[in-house]
Amino acid sequence: MLPIITIARQYGSGGHEVGERLAEKLNVPLLDKQLIAMAAKKSGLSEEVFEKADEKAGNSLLYSMVRGNYTFGSRITGINDMPINDKLFILQSDIIKSAADKGPCVIIGRCGDYILREYDNVFRVFIHANKEARIKRILSKGLCDEKKVSDFITKRDKQRANYYNFYSNKRWDDLSNYHLTIDSSEFDIDEVAEIIITAIGKIKPPAKK
């Protein structure tokens, strides 16, 4: 059976494109920006509100819950009074777990590996690339001015790291969190997708208890 694939990625490493290609090749659902639309629909708030909060850490309220007895995916009193960042994280956690319960899928970012930490059938990937390759990719997409692109990359990576570190109480760049890490600057998107698929095929079955 195919696993659920979670992809953490440095900004500009092509992680989104890799996720798209994996979903196509494996014929499974992809969850990325769709999570914002789904969370907005579930909450009754606009997508624009959630887009501004996407993959950005919240405040100490949810952090204390993470450290305490709160279980992601459960409903709690007062969620509507939470900051947008925290509300989005909880809603996306619900949606990610619901998708995982239905079967194999590809989940990009948003602490997917941590949210599904209690699921057995999850393959966790981290995609990175050298700065030159990331700058080239970002400029080719017109996402940033050439003079600002280096600082832009640093800022976005810091946002993703802070988000992951905040909600998971782990480190985003701790390679022990992942089954596979890939330098996408050494391969094209199709090759990265094929490497992941090959690795999945080599997974050892869990030891019998």
Short mmCIF file of C-alpha atoms in Angstrom, two decimals:
data_model
loop_
_atom_site.label_atom_id
_atom_site.label_comp_id
_atom_site.label_asym_id
_atom_site.label_seq_id
_atom_site.Cartn_x
_atom_site.Cartn_y
_atom_site.Cartn_z
CA MET A 1 0.00 0.00 0.00
CA LEU A 2 1.23 3.48 -0.81
CA PRO A 3 2.08 5.66 2.19
CA ILE A 4 1.00 9.20 2.93
CA ILE A 5 3.88 11.40 1.76
CA THR A 6 4.71 14.59 3.64
CA ILE A 7 7.08 17.12 2.08
CA ALA A 8 8.93 19.78 4.05
CA ARG A 9 10.90 22.10 1.78
CA GLN A 10 13.24 25.05 1.67
CA TYR A 11 11.82 28.03 -0.17
CA GLY A 12 12.67 27.85 -3.86
CA SER A 13 13.73 24.20 -3.76
CA GLY A 14 10.84 23.09 -5.97
CA GLY A 15 9.05 21.18 -3.22
CA HIS A 16 5.62 22.18 -4.49
CA GLU A 17 6.40 21.02 -8.03
CA VAL A 18 7.78 17.74 -6.68
CA GLY A 19 4.57 17.23 -4.70
CA GLU A 20 2.47 17.91 -7.78
CA ARG A 21 4.49 15.42 -9.83
CA LEU A 22 4.28 12.77 -7.12
CA ALA A 23 0.51 13.17 -6.85
CA GLU A 24 0.22 12.81 -10.65
CA LYS A 25 2.50 9.79 -10.88
CA LEU A 26 0.89 8.00 -7.95
CA ASN A 27 -2.65 9.19 -8.75
CA VAL A 28 -3.30 10.40 -5.21
CA PRO A 29 -4.68 13.69 -3.83
CA LEU A 30 -2.38 16.67 -3.24
CA LEU A 31 -2.85 18.95 -0.23
CA ASP A 32 -1.03 22.28 -0.36
CA LYS A 33 -2.73 25.63 -0.96
CA GLN A 34 -6.00 23.69 -1.15
CA LEU A 35 -5.78 23.47 2.64
CA ILE A 36 -6.39 27.21 2.88
CA ALA A 37 -9.57 27.03 0.81
CA MET A 38 -10.78 24.02 2.78
CA ALA A 39 -10.03 25.67 6.12
CA ALA A 40 -11.77 28.86 4.99
CA LYS A 41 -14.86 26.93 3.97
CA LYS A 42 -14.89 25.02 7.25
CA SER A 43 -14.52 28.18 9.34
CA GLY A 44 -16.67 30.55 7.31
CA LEU A 45 -13.79 33.03 7.02
CA SER A 46 -12.31 34.31 3.75
CA GLU A 47 -9.35 32.65 2.03
CA GLU A 48 -7.55 36.01 1.96
CA VAL A 49 -7.52 36.12 5.76
CA PHE A 50 -5.96 32.67 5.99
CA GLU A 51 -3.47 33.28 3.18
CA LYS A 52 -1.80 35.98 5.26
CA ALA A 53 -1.45 33.56 8.17
CA ASP A 54 -0.35 30.51 6.14
CA GLU A 55 2.74 28.78 7.58
CA LYS A 56 3.36 31.53 10.11
CA ALA A 57 3.58 30.85 13.83
CA GLY A 58 0.83 31.98 16.18
CA ASN A 59 1.06 33.15 19.77
CA SER A 60 1.59 31.63 23.19
CA LEU A 61 -2.03 30.47 23.56
CA LEU A 62 -1.80 27.45 21.29
CA TYR A 63 1.83 26.90 22.24
CA SER A 64 0.72 26.26 25.81
CA MET A 65 -1.90 23.85 24.50
CA VAL A 66 0.71 21.98 22.46
CA ARG A 67 2.78 21.62 25.61
CA GLY A 68 -0.29 20.56 27.59
CA ASN A 69 -3.11 18.11 27.04
CA TYR A 70 -4.52 19.38 23.75
CA THR A 71 -4.83 16.80 20.98
CA PHE A 72 -4.81 18.15 17.43
CA GLY A 73 -7.95 17.39 15.49
CA SER A 74 -10.23 17.58 18.50
CA ARG A 75 -12.72 20.39 18.98
CA ILE A 76 -12.07 22.77 21.82
CA THR A 77 -14.11 25.50 23.41
CA GLY A 78 -13.18 28.97 22.27
CA ILE A 79 -11.52 28.13 18.94
CA ASN A 80 -13.36 31.04 17.33
CA ASP A 81 -11.66 33.40 19.76
CA MET A 82 -8.16 32.22 18.82
CA PRO A 83 -5.70 34.21 16.69
CA ILE A 84 -6.04 33.46 12.97
CA ASN A 85 -2.68 31.64 12.80
CA ASP A 86 -3.66 29.21 15.54
CA LYS A 87 -7.15 28.72 14.17
CA LEU A 88 -5.73 27.94 10.72
CA PHE A 89 -3.31 25.42 12.17
CA ILE A 90 -6.05 23.57 14.03
CA LEU A 91 -8.36 23.52 11.00
CA GLN A 92 -5.58 22.35 8.69
CA SER A 93 -4.65 19.66 11.22
CA ASP A 94 -8.24 18.37 11.11
CA ILE A 95 -8.23 18.36 7.31
CA ILE A 96 -4.82 16.65 7.06
CA LYS A 97 -5.88 13.89 9.45
CA SER A 98 -9.16 13.43 7.63
CA ALA A 99 -7.32 13.09 4.30
CA ALA A 100 -4.83 10.63 5.82
CA ASP A 101 -7.70 8.53 7.20
CA LYS A 102 -9.07 8.18 3.67
CA GLY A 103 -5.84 6.85 2.16
CA PRO A 104 -2.56 7.78 0.44
CA CYS A 105 -2.00 11.45 -0.40
CA VAL A 106 0.78 14.03 -0.72
CA ILE A 107 0.91 16.79 1.90
CA ILE A 108 3.19 19.77 1.41
CA GLY A 109 4.48 21.66 4.46
CA ARG A 110 2.23 22.79 7.31
CA CYS A 111 3.80 20.38 9.83
CA GLY A 112 2.21 17.45 8.01
CA ASP A 113 4.84 15.01 9.29
CA TYR A 114 4.28 16.13 12.88
CA ILE A 115 0.48 16.22 12.67
CA LEU A 116 0.57 12.61 11.43
CA ARG A 117 3.25 11.51 13.88
CA GLU A 118 1.01 8.80 15.33
CA TYR A 119 0.19 7.36 11.89
CA ASP A 120 2.26 4.33 10.83
CA ASN A 121 1.93 4.70 7.06
CA VAL A 122 3.73 8.04 6.55
CA PHE A 123 6.88 8.72 4.49
CA ARG A 124 8.53 11.99 5.47
CA VAL A 125 10.64 13.93 2.94
CA PHE A 126 12.72 17.11 3.19
CA ILE A 127 13.69 18.87 -0.04
CA HIS A 128 16.51 21.39 -0.08
CA ALA A 129 18.78 23.01 -2.67
CA ASN A 130 21.78 25.28 -2.87
CA LYS A 131 21.18 29.04 -2.77
CA GLU A 132 22.12 29.59 -6.41
CA ALA A 133 19.57 27.06 -7.68
CA ARG A 134 16.87 28.48 -5.43
CA ILE A 135 17.54 32.05 -6.57
CA LYS A 136 17.38 30.94 -10.20
CA ARG A 137 14.05 29.18 -9.66
CA ILE A 138 12.47 32.10 -7.82
CA LEU A 139 13.62 34.66 -10.41
CA SER A 140 12.36 32.48 -13.27
CA LYS A 141 8.92 32.55 -11.68
CA GLY A 142 9.01 36.31 -11.14
CA LEU A 143 8.39 35.91 -7.41
CA CYS A 144 10.91 38.51 -6.27
CA ASP A 145 13.14 41.33 -7.46
CA GLU A 146 16.71 40.21 -8.19
CA LYS A 147 18.21 42.66 -5.70
CA LYS A 148 16.05 41.36 -2.86
CA VAL A 149 15.89 37.65 -3.67
CA SER A 150 18.64 36.46 -1.32
CA ASP A 151 17.09 38.16 1.72
CA PHE A 152 13.65 37.02 0.56
CA ILE A 153 14.75 33.38 0.61
CA THR A 154 16.25 33.76 4.07
CA LYS A 155 13.07 35.37 5.39
CA ARG A 156 10.76 32.70 3.95
CA ASP A 157 12.92 29.87 5.27
CA LYS A 158 12.92 31.50 8.70
CA GLN A 159 9.11 31.75 8.59
CA ARG A 160 8.80 28.07 7.74
CA ALA A 161 11.31 27.07 10.40
CA ASN A 162 9.60 29.20 13.06
CA TYR A 163 6.19 27.77 12.11
CA TYR A 164 7.40 24.18 12.33
CA ASN A 165 9.43 24.72 15.49
CA PHE A 166 6.55 26.55 17.18
CA TYR A 167 3.75 24.07 16.52
CA SER A 168 5.76 20.84 16.71
CA ASN A 169 8.26 21.73 19.45
CA LYS A 170 10.85 20.18 17.10
CA ARG A 171 13.39 21.65 14.70
CA TRP A 172 12.46 22.01 11.03
CA ASP A 173 16.07 21.38 9.95
CA ASP A 174 16.57 18.31 12.16
CA LEU A 175 17.17 15.62 9.56
CA SER A 176 16.17 12.89 12.01
CA ASN A 177 12.56 14.04 11.45
CA TYR A 178 12.62 12.68 7.90
CA HIS A 179 13.03 9.38 6.10
CA LEU A 180 14.62 11.00 3.06
CA THR A 181 16.32 14.31 2.30
CA ILE A 182 17.05 15.34 -1.30
CA ASP A 183 19.15 18.12 -2.83
CA SER A 184 16.89 19.15 -5.69
CA SER A 185 19.63 21.27 -7.27
CA GLU A 186 21.25 18.02 -8.42
CA PHE A 187 18.16 16.67 -10.22
CA ASP A 188 15.17 17.83 -12.22
CA ILE A 189 11.66 17.66 -10.78
CA ASP A 190 10.80 14.34 -12.44
CA GLU A 191 14.00 12.77 -11.14
CA VAL A 192 13.32 13.93 -7.58
CA ALA A 193 9.81 12.46 -7.78
CA GLU A 194 11.20 9.16 -9.10
CA ILE A 195 13.82 9.03 -6.33
CA ILE A 196 11.06 9.39 -3.73
CA ILE A 197 8.94 6.72 -5.41
CA THR A 198 11.94 4.36 -5.57
CA ALA A 199 12.71 4.99 -1.89
CA ILE A 200 9.11 4.25 -0.95
CA GLY A 201 9.40 0.93 -2.74
CA LYS A 202 12.42 0.05 -0.60
CA ILE A 203 10.77 0.68 2.76
CA LYS A 204 11.29 -2.22 5.12
CA PRO A 205 8.06 -3.61 6.59
CA PRO A 206 7.64 -2.91 10.31
CA ALA A 207 9.00 -5.56 12.62
CA LYS A 208 6.42 -7.93 14.01
CA LYS A 209 5.75 -7.43 17.71
#
